[in-house]
Amino acid sequence: NASFLAQEDLERGRKSELREQPVDPKKDNFSVLFIGVDARPGEKKSRSDALILASFNKDEKSIKMVSIPRDSRVEIPGHNLDKITHAHAFGGKDLTVQTVENLLNIPVDYYVELNFKAFINIVDALGGVEVNSDREFTEQDSKGRKNAIHIKKGVQTLNGEEALAYVRMRKKDPLGDIGRGKRQQEVIKAIIKKSSSLSAITKYDDIIDSLGKNLTTNFSIGNVLALQKYSGSISSIESLTIDGHDNPINGTYYYQLEEDSLEKVSTELREHLEYNAMLSSNL
Ligand code: C30
């Protein structure tokens, strides 16, 4: 396979510190953290604008996803309480992964870090994605041209630029970054759906070749091809929400995640990964 995939292990190596063994997406349940950045992946000083953790259960063929709002006030290892978006600026994907593991007490087995360009290329290579917008709005395009993108209300197929605008918009939604997180999850679902309907495996080579350094991941090419087979058999994709509320502190806007809700989501994801079961079987 001649495709180039910017594969990069985390500093910790293949295995999460919360795992006894590395997981193999071909035969184990696993988790993936999607990290959307407004920079080149690997550039450490940038913040992350989108953080979505997904768990995959191989027997149920199901996926659960949760968005972590970027202003969530959380403990960043070595940096006390701060916005989770800053974990990336302090320590890139490594610290972002550690922060999410620490917050939810769940191993993050894989990450996919991508920027605008990779996102646009993926959506375009798939021939667009279908969404159902709950509102009509205009948004800037990737070059910063104001109101260059027009999203209608209702079901429509978005190309790469349109899909990017769809997942970036927050100011015209009363739910702000929370509403934006929902649109991001909707688009991930649409991408999974669309990619499963593609028969030609060469499409994947095209996609991977188009990514260059705009997407980095610790999945191998072999993993990605295995996942592509998986995508056709996914039976359900469920969205979970961590409840929270606005919490400005000394003039800085933070989002306070609610402890009960955090606990509930953590438990649900752990069960979905059968993470406890795996630990006890190793005792
Ligand atoms: C391994 C492989 C190949 C595959 C794995 C399998 C799968 C399923 C792969 C799928 C991978 C994908 C495509 C995952 C999707 C993950 C997502 C949803 C990524 C999101 C897109 C992305 C790359 C980055 C995040 C973009 C976001 C959310 C925001 C950045 C506002 C400022 C100050 C103003 C500014 C204003 C707006 C839009 N902008 O956009 O503009 O920086 O947003 O809210 O920070 O800025 O506020 O007031 O200056 O104009 O309102 P932004 P902001």
CSV table of C-alpha atoms and ligand atoms in Angstrom, one decimal:
chain,number,residue,atom,x,y,z
A,1,ASN,CA,0.0,0.0,0.0
A,2,ALA,CA,1.6,3.2,-1.2
A,3,SER,CA,-0.6,5.6,0.7
A,4,PHE,CA,0.9,8.1,3.1
A,5,LEU,CA,-0.7,8.4,6.4
A,6,ALA,CA,0.8,10.8,8.9
A,7,GLN,CA,1.0,8.2,11.6
A,8,GLU,CA,2.4,9.4,14.9
A,9,ASP,CA,2.3,7.6,18.2
A,10,LEU,CA,1.8,9.5,21.3
A,11,GLU,CA,4.8,10.1,23.6
A,12,ARG,CA,3.3,7.5,26.0
A,13,GLY,CA,3.6,4.8,23.2
A,14,ARG,CA,0.9,2.6,21.8
A,15,LYS,CA,-0.8,1.8,25.0
A,16,SER,CA,-2.8,4.1,27.3
A,17,GLU,CA,-1.5,4.3,30.8
A,18,LEU,CA,-4.9,3.1,31.8
A,19,ARG,CA,-4.6,-0.1,29.9
A,20,GLU,CA,-2.8,-3.3,30.7
A,21,GLN,CA,-2.4,-4.2,27.0
A,22,PRO,CA,-2.6,-2.1,23.9
A,23,VAL,CA,-5.9,-2.6,22.1
A,24,ASP,CA,-6.3,-3.8,18.6
A,25,PRO,CA,-9.3,-2.1,16.8
A,26,LYS,CA,-9.7,-5.3,14.7
A,27,LYS,CA,-10.8,-7.3,17.7
A,28,ASP,CA,-11.1,-5.1,20.8
A,29,ASN,CA,-13.4,-2.4,22.0
A,30,PHE,CA,-11.5,0.9,21.8
A,31,SER,CA,-11.9,4.7,22.2
A,32,VAL,CA,-10.9,7.5,19.8
A,33,LEU,CA,-10.4,11.2,20.6
A,34,PHE,CA,-11.1,13.5,17.7
A,35,ILE,CA,-9.2,16.7,18.1
A,36,GLY,CA,-10.1,19.6,15.7
A,37,VAL,CA,-7.5,22.4,15.5
A,38,ASP,CA,-7.2,25.6,13.7
A,39,ALA,CA,-3.5,25.1,12.8
A,40,ARG,CA,-1.3,22.3,11.5
A,41,PRO,CA,-1.6,19.2,13.5
A,42,GLY,CA,1.4,18.7,15.7
A,43,GLU,CA,1.8,22.5,16.3
A,44,LYS,CA,1.7,22.7,20.0
A,45,LYS,CA,0.8,26.3,20.7
A,46,SER,CA,-2.6,26.1,19.1
A,47,ARG,CA,-5.7,25.5,21.1
A,48,SER,CA,-8.2,22.7,20.2
A,49,ASP,CA,-11.6,23.9,19.0
A,50,ALA,CA,-13.3,20.6,18.9
A,51,LEU,CA,-12.9,17.6,21.2
A,52,ILE,CA,-15.1,14.5,20.7
A,53,LEU,CA,-14.5,11.2,22.5
A,54,ALA,CA,-16.0,8.1,20.8
A,55,SER,CA,-16.1,4.5,22.1
A,56,PHE,CA,-16.6,1.5,19.9
A,57,ASN,CA,-18.1,-1.8,21.1
A,58,LYS,CA,-17.3,-4.6,18.8
A,59,ASP,CA,-20.1,-7.1,19.8
A,60,GLU,CA,-22.9,-4.5,19.7
A,61,LYS,CA,-21.3,-2.8,16.6
A,62,SER,CA,-22.2,0.4,18.3
A,63,ILE,CA,-20.6,3.8,18.9
A,64,LYS,CA,-21.1,6.3,21.7
A,65,MET,CA,-19.8,9.8,21.4
A,66,VAL,CA,-19.5,12.8,23.7
A,67,SER,CA,-18.3,16.3,23.1
A,68,ILE,CA,-16.2,18.1,25.6
A,69,PRO,CA,-16.9,21.8,25.4
A,70,ARG,CA,-13.7,23.8,24.8
A,71,ASP,CA,-14.2,26.2,27.7
A,72,SER,CA,-14.9,23.4,30.2
A,73,ARG,CA,-12.9,24.1,33.4
A,74,VAL,CA,-11.0,20.9,34.2
A,75,GLU,CA,-7.8,19.8,35.8
A,76,ILE,CA,-5.0,19.8,33.2
A,77,PRO,CA,-2.2,17.6,34.6
A,78,GLY,CA,0.6,19.9,35.7
A,79,HIS,CA,-1.4,23.1,35.1
A,80,ASN,CA,-4.2,23.1,37.7
A,81,LEU,CA,-7.8,24.1,36.7
A,82,ASP,CA,-8.1,25.7,33.2
A,83,LYS,CA,-10.1,25.6,30.0
A,84,ILE,CA,-9.7,22.2,28.4
A,85,THR,CA,-8.9,23.9,25.1
A,86,HIS,CA,-5.6,25.1,26.7
A,87,ALA,CA,-4.3,21.6,27.2
A,88,HIS,CA,-3.4,21.6,23.6
A,89,ALA,CA,-1.6,24.9,23.8
A,90,PHE,CA,0.4,23.7,26.8
A,91,GLY,CA,1.2,20.2,25.6
A,92,GLY,CA,-0.3,19.3,22.3
A,93,LYS,CA,-2.2,16.1,21.7
A,94,ASP,CA,-0.3,14.3,24.4
A,95,LEU,CA,-1.5,16.6,27.2
A,96,THR,CA,-5.0,16.8,25.6
A,97,VAL,CA,-5.3,13.0,25.7
A,98,GLN,CA,-4.0,12.9,29.3
A,99,THR,CA,-6.5,15.6,30.3
A,100,VAL,CA,-9.4,13.7,28.8
A,101,GLU,CA,-8.3,10.5,30.4
A,102,ASN,CA,-8.1,12.2,33.8
A,103,LEU,CA,-11.4,13.9,33.4
A,104,LEU,CA,-13.4,10.9,32.4
A,105,ASN,CA,-11.3,8.1,33.9
A,106,ILE,CA,-11.3,6.3,30.5
A,107,PRO,CA,-8.4,5.1,28.4
A,108,VAL,CA,-8.0,7.1,25.2
A,109,ASP,CA,-6.6,4.4,22.9
A,110,TYR,CA,-6.5,6.4,19.7
A,111,TYR,CA,-6.5,10.0,18.6
A,112,VAL,CA,-7.2,11.7,15.3
A,113,GLU,CA,-6.0,15.3,15.1
A,114,LEU,CA,-7.0,17.3,12.1
A,115,ASN,CA,-7.2,20.8,10.8
A,116,PHE,CA,-9.6,22.6,8.5
A,117,LYS,CA,-7.9,21.5,5.4
A,118,ALA,CA,-8.0,17.8,6.3
A,119,PHE,CA,-11.7,18.1,7.3
A,120,ILE,CA,-12.6,19.8,4.0
A,121,ASN,CA,-10.6,17.1,2.0
A,122,ILE,CA,-12.3,14.2,3.8
A,123,VAL,CA,-15.8,15.6,3.2
A,124,ASP,CA,-15.1,16.4,-0.4
A,125,ALA,CA,-13.5,13.0,-1.1
A,126,LEU,CA,-16.6,11.4,0.2
A,127,GLY,CA,-18.7,13.4,-2.1
A,128,GLY,CA,-20.3,15.5,0.6
A,129,VAL,CA,-22.2,14.7,3.8
A,130,GLU,CA,-25.9,14.9,4.6
A,131,VAL,CA,-27.1,16.9,7.6
A,132,ASN,CA,-30.4,18.3,8.9
A,133,SER,CA,-29.9,21.8,10.0
A,134,ASP,CA,-32.3,23.2,12.6
A,135,ARG,CA,-31.7,26.7,11.3
A,136,GLU,CA,-30.7,28.8,8.3
A,137,PHE,CA,-27.5,30.8,8.6
A,138,THR,CA,-24.5,32.2,6.9
A,139,GLU,CA,-20.9,31.7,8.1
A,140,GLN,CA,-17.4,32.6,7.0
A,141,ASP,CA,-15.5,30.2,4.8
A,142,SER,CA,-12.0,28.7,5.5
A,143,LYS,CA,-10.4,31.8,4.0
A,144,GLY,CA,-12.2,34.1,6.4
A,145,ARG,CA,-14.6,35.5,3.8
A,146,LYS,CA,-17.6,36.7,5.8
A,147,ASN,CA,-20.9,35.1,5.1
A,148,ALA,CA,-19.5,33.3,2.1
A,149,ILE,CA,-21.3,30.1,3.1
A,150,HIS,CA,-25.0,29.7,3.2
A,151,ILE,CA,-26.7,26.9,5.1
A,152,LYS,CA,-30.4,26.2,4.6
A,153,LYS,CA,-32.8,24.9,7.2
A,154,GLY,CA,-33.5,21.2,6.7
A,155,VAL,CA,-31.9,18.2,5.0
A,156,GLN,CA,-29.1,19.0,2.6
A,157,THR,CA,-25.8,17.6,1.3
A,158,LEU,CA,-22.8,19.8,2.3
A,159,ASN,CA,-19.5,19.9,0.5
A,160,GLY,CA,-16.2,20.3,2.5
A,161,GLU,CA,-16.3,24.1,2.9
A,162,GLU,CA,-20.0,24.0,3.8
A,163,ALA,CA,-19.5,21.3,6.3
A,164,LEU,CA,-16.6,23.2,7.9
A,165,ALA,CA,-18.8,26.3,8.3
A,166,TYR,CA,-21.5,24.0,9.7
A,167,VAL,CA,-19.2,22.7,12.5
A,168,ARG,CA,-17.7,26.1,13.2
A,169,MET,CA,-20.8,28.2,13.6
A,170,ARG,CA,-21.6,29.1,17.2
A,171,LYS,CA,-22.6,32.8,17.4
A,172,LYS,CA,-25.9,32.4,15.5
A,173,ASP,CA,-26.9,29.5,17.8
A,174,PRO,CA,-28.3,30.4,21.2
A,175,LEU,CA,-26.6,27.2,22.5
A,176,GLY,CA,-23.2,28.6,21.3
A,177,ASP,CA,-20.4,26.1,21.6
A,178,ILE,CA,-22.8,23.4,22.9
A,179,GLY,CA,-24.9,23.6,19.7
A,180,ARG,CA,-21.7,23.5,17.7
A,181,GLY,CA,-20.6,20.3,19.4
A,182,LYS,CA,-23.9,18.7,18.4
A,183,ARG,CA,-23.4,19.7,14.8
A,184,GLN,CA,-19.8,18.3,14.9
A,185,GLN,CA,-21.2,14.9,16.2
A,186,GLU,CA,-23.9,15.0,13.4
A,187,VAL,CA,-21.2,15.5,10.8
A,188,ILE,CA,-19.0,12.6,12.3
A,189,LYS,CA,-22.1,10.4,12.1
A,190,ALA,CA,-22.7,11.5,8.5
A,191,ILE,CA,-19.0,10.8,7.6
A,192,ILE,CA,-19.2,7.3,9.1
A,193,LYS,CA,-22.5,6.7,7.2
A,194,LYS,CA,-21.1,8.0,3.9
A,195,SER,CA,-17.8,6.1,4.2
A,196,SER,CA,-19.7,2.8,4.8
A,197,SER,CA,-21.7,3.2,1.6
A,198,LEU,CA,-18.5,3.5,-0.5
A,199,SER,CA,-17.6,0.3,-2.1
A,200,ALA,CA,-14.4,1.3,-3.8
A,201,ILE,CA,-11.5,0.8,-1.5
A,202,THR,CA,-9.4,3.1,-3.7
A,203,LYS,CA,-11.4,6.0,-2.4
A,204,TYR,CA,-9.7,5.4,0.9
A,205,ASP,CA,-6.3,5.6,-0.7
A,206,ASP,CA,-7.4,8.9,-2.3
A,207,ILE,CA,-8.6,10.3,1.0
A,208,ILE,CA,-5.5,9.2,2.8
A,209,ASP,CA,-3.3,10.7,0.1
A,210,SER,CA,-5.1,14.0,0.2
A,211,LEU,CA,-4.5,14.4,3.9
A,212,GLY,CA,-0.8,14.9,4.0
A,213,LYS,CA,0.3,16.4,7.3
A,214,ASN,CA,-3.1,17.9,7.9
A,215,LEU,CA,-4.2,14.9,9.8
A,216,THR,CA,-2.1,12.9,12.3
A,217,THR,CA,-3.2,9.8,14.0
A,218,ASN,CA,-1.8,6.8,15.9
A,219,PHE,CA,-4.0,4.5,13.9
A,220,SER,CA,-2.0,2.6,11.3
A,221,ILE,CA,-3.1,2.2,7.7
A,222,GLY,CA,-4.0,-1.4,8.5
A,223,ASN,CA,-6.2,-0.1,11.4
A,224,VAL,CA,-7.9,2.4,9.1
A,225,LEU,CA,-8.7,-0.3,6.5
A,226,ALA,CA,-10.1,-2.6,9.3
A,227,LEU,CA,-12.2,0.3,10.5
A,228,GLN,CA,-13.6,0.8,7.0
A,229,LYS,CA,-14.9,-2.7,7.1
A,230,TYR,CA,-16.4,-2.0,10.5
A,231,SER,CA,-18.2,1.1,9.3
A,232,GLY,CA,-20.6,-0.9,7.2
A,233,SER,CA,-21.9,-2.9,10.1
A,234,ILE,CA,-22.3,-0.2,12.7
A,235,SER,CA,-25.8,-0.6,14.1
A,236,SER,CA,-26.1,2.5,16.3
A,237,ILE,CA,-24.4,5.7,17.0
A,238,GLU,CA,-25.5,7.4,20.2
A,239,SER,CA,-24.7,10.9,21.5
A,240,LEU,CA,-24.1,11.5,25.2
A,241,THR,CA,-24.0,14.9,26.8
A,242,ILE,CA,-22.1,16.1,29.8
A,243,ASP,CA,-24.5,18.7,31.4
A,244,GLY,CA,-23.0,22.0,32.5
A,245,HIS,CA,-23.5,25.7,33.0
A,246,ASP,CA,-21.8,29.0,32.2
A,247,ASN,CA,-19.4,29.9,35.0
A,248,PRO,CA,-17.5,33.2,34.6
A,249,ILE,CA,-14.7,33.6,37.0
A,250,ASN,CA,-13.0,37.0,37.4
A,251,GLY,CA,-14.2,38.0,34.0
A,252,THR,CA,-13.1,34.9,32.2
A,253,TYR,CA,-15.8,32.7,30.7
A,254,TYR,CA,-15.7,29.1,31.8
A,255,TYR,CA,-18.1,26.2,31.3
A,256,GLN,CA,-18.6,24.2,34.5
A,257,LEU,CA,-19.3,20.5,33.9
A,258,GLU,CA,-21.7,19.0,36.4
A,259,GLU,CA,-20.1,16.3,38.6
A,260,ASP,CA,-23.1,14.0,38.5
A,261,SER,CA,-23.4,14.1,34.7
A,262,LEU,CA,-19.7,13.6,34.3
A,263,GLU,CA,-19.8,10.6,36.5
A,264,LYS,CA,-22.8,9.2,34.5
A,265,VAL,CA,-21.1,9.7,31.2
A,266,SER,CA,-17.9,8.2,32.5
A,267,THR,CA,-19.7,5.1,33.7
A,268,GLU,CA,-21.6,4.7,30.5
A,269,LEU,CA,-18.5,4.9,28.4
A,270,ARG,CA,-16.6,2.5,30.6
A,271,GLU,CA,-19.4,0.0,30.4
A,272,HIS,CA,-19.6,0.5,26.6
A,273,LEU,CA,-15.8,-0.2,26.4
A,274,GLU,CA,-16.2,-3.1,28.9
A,275,TYR,CA,-13.3,-1.4,30.5
A,276,ASN,CA,-13.8,-2.7,34.1
A,277,ALA,CA,-14.5,-6.2,32.8
A,278,MET,CA,-11.2,-6.1,31.0
A,279,LEU,CA,-9.3,-5.0,34.1
A,280,SER,CA,-10.8,-7.6,36.4
A,281,SER,CA,-10.1,-10.4,33.8
A,282,ASN,CA,-6.4,-9.5,34.1
A,283,LEU,CA,-6.4,-9.7,37.9
B,1,C30,C1,-7.8,7.8,10.6
B,1,C30,C2,-8.8,8.2,9.6
B,1,C30,C3,-8.3,8.6,8.2
B,1,C30,C4,-10.2,8.2,9.8
B,1,C30,C5,-10.8,7.9,11.1
B,1,C30,C6,-12.3,7.7,10.9
B,1,C30,C7,-13.1,9.0,10.9
B,1,C30,C8,-14.6,8.8,11.2
B,1,C30,C9,-12.6,10.2,10.7
B,1,C30,C10,-13.4,11.4,10.7
B,1,C30,C11,-12.5,12.5,11.1
B,1,C30,C12,-13.3,13.8,11.2
B,1,C30,C13,-13.6,14.5,10.0
B,1,C30,C14,-13.7,14.2,12.4
B,1,C30,C15,-14.4,15.4,12.6
B,1,C30,C16,-14.0,16.1,13.8
B,1,C30,C17,-14.5,17.5,13.7
B,1,C30,C18,-16.0,17.7,13.8
B,1,C30,C19,-13.6,18.5,13.5
B,1,C30,C20,-14.0,19.9,13.4
B,1,C30,C21,-13.3,20.7,12.4
B,1,C30,C22,-12.0,21.1,12.7
B,1,C30,C23,-10.9,20.5,11.9
B,1,C30,C24,-11.6,22.1,13.6
B,1,C30,C25,-12.6,22.8,14.6
B,1,C30,C26,-13.2,24.0,14.1
B,1,C30,C27,-14.0,24.8,15.1
B,1,C30,C28,-15.1,24.1,15.9
B,1,C30,C29,-13.8,26.1,15.4
B,1,C30,C30,-12.7,26.9,14.8
B,1,C30,C31,-15.2,32.7,16.6
B,1,C30,C32,-13.7,34.5,17.2
B,1,C30,C33,-13.5,35.5,18.3
B,1,C30,C34,-13.8,35.2,15.9
B,1,C30,C35,-14.2,34.1,14.8
B,1,C30,C36,-15.4,33.3,15.2
B,1,C30,C37,-16.9,31.7,14.2
B,1,C30,C38,-17.0,30.6,13.2
B,1,C30,N1,-15.7,32.2,14.3
B,1,C30,O1,-13.2,28.1,14.2
B,1,C30,O2,-13.4,30.5,13.7
B,1,C30,O3,-11.6,29.6,15.3
B,1,C30,O4,-14.1,29.5,15.9
B,1,C30,O5,-15.4,30.1,17.9
B,1,C30,O6,-12.9,30.2,18.0
B,1,C30,O7,-14.1,31.8,16.6
B,1,C30,O8,-14.9,33.8,17.6
B,1,C30,O9,-14.7,36.1,18.7
B,1,C30,O10,-12.6,35.8,15.5
B,1,C30,O11,-14.4,34.7,13.6
B,1,C30,O12,-17.8,32.2,14.8
B,1,C30,P1,-13.0,29.5,14.8
B,1,C30,P2,-14.1,30.4,17.2
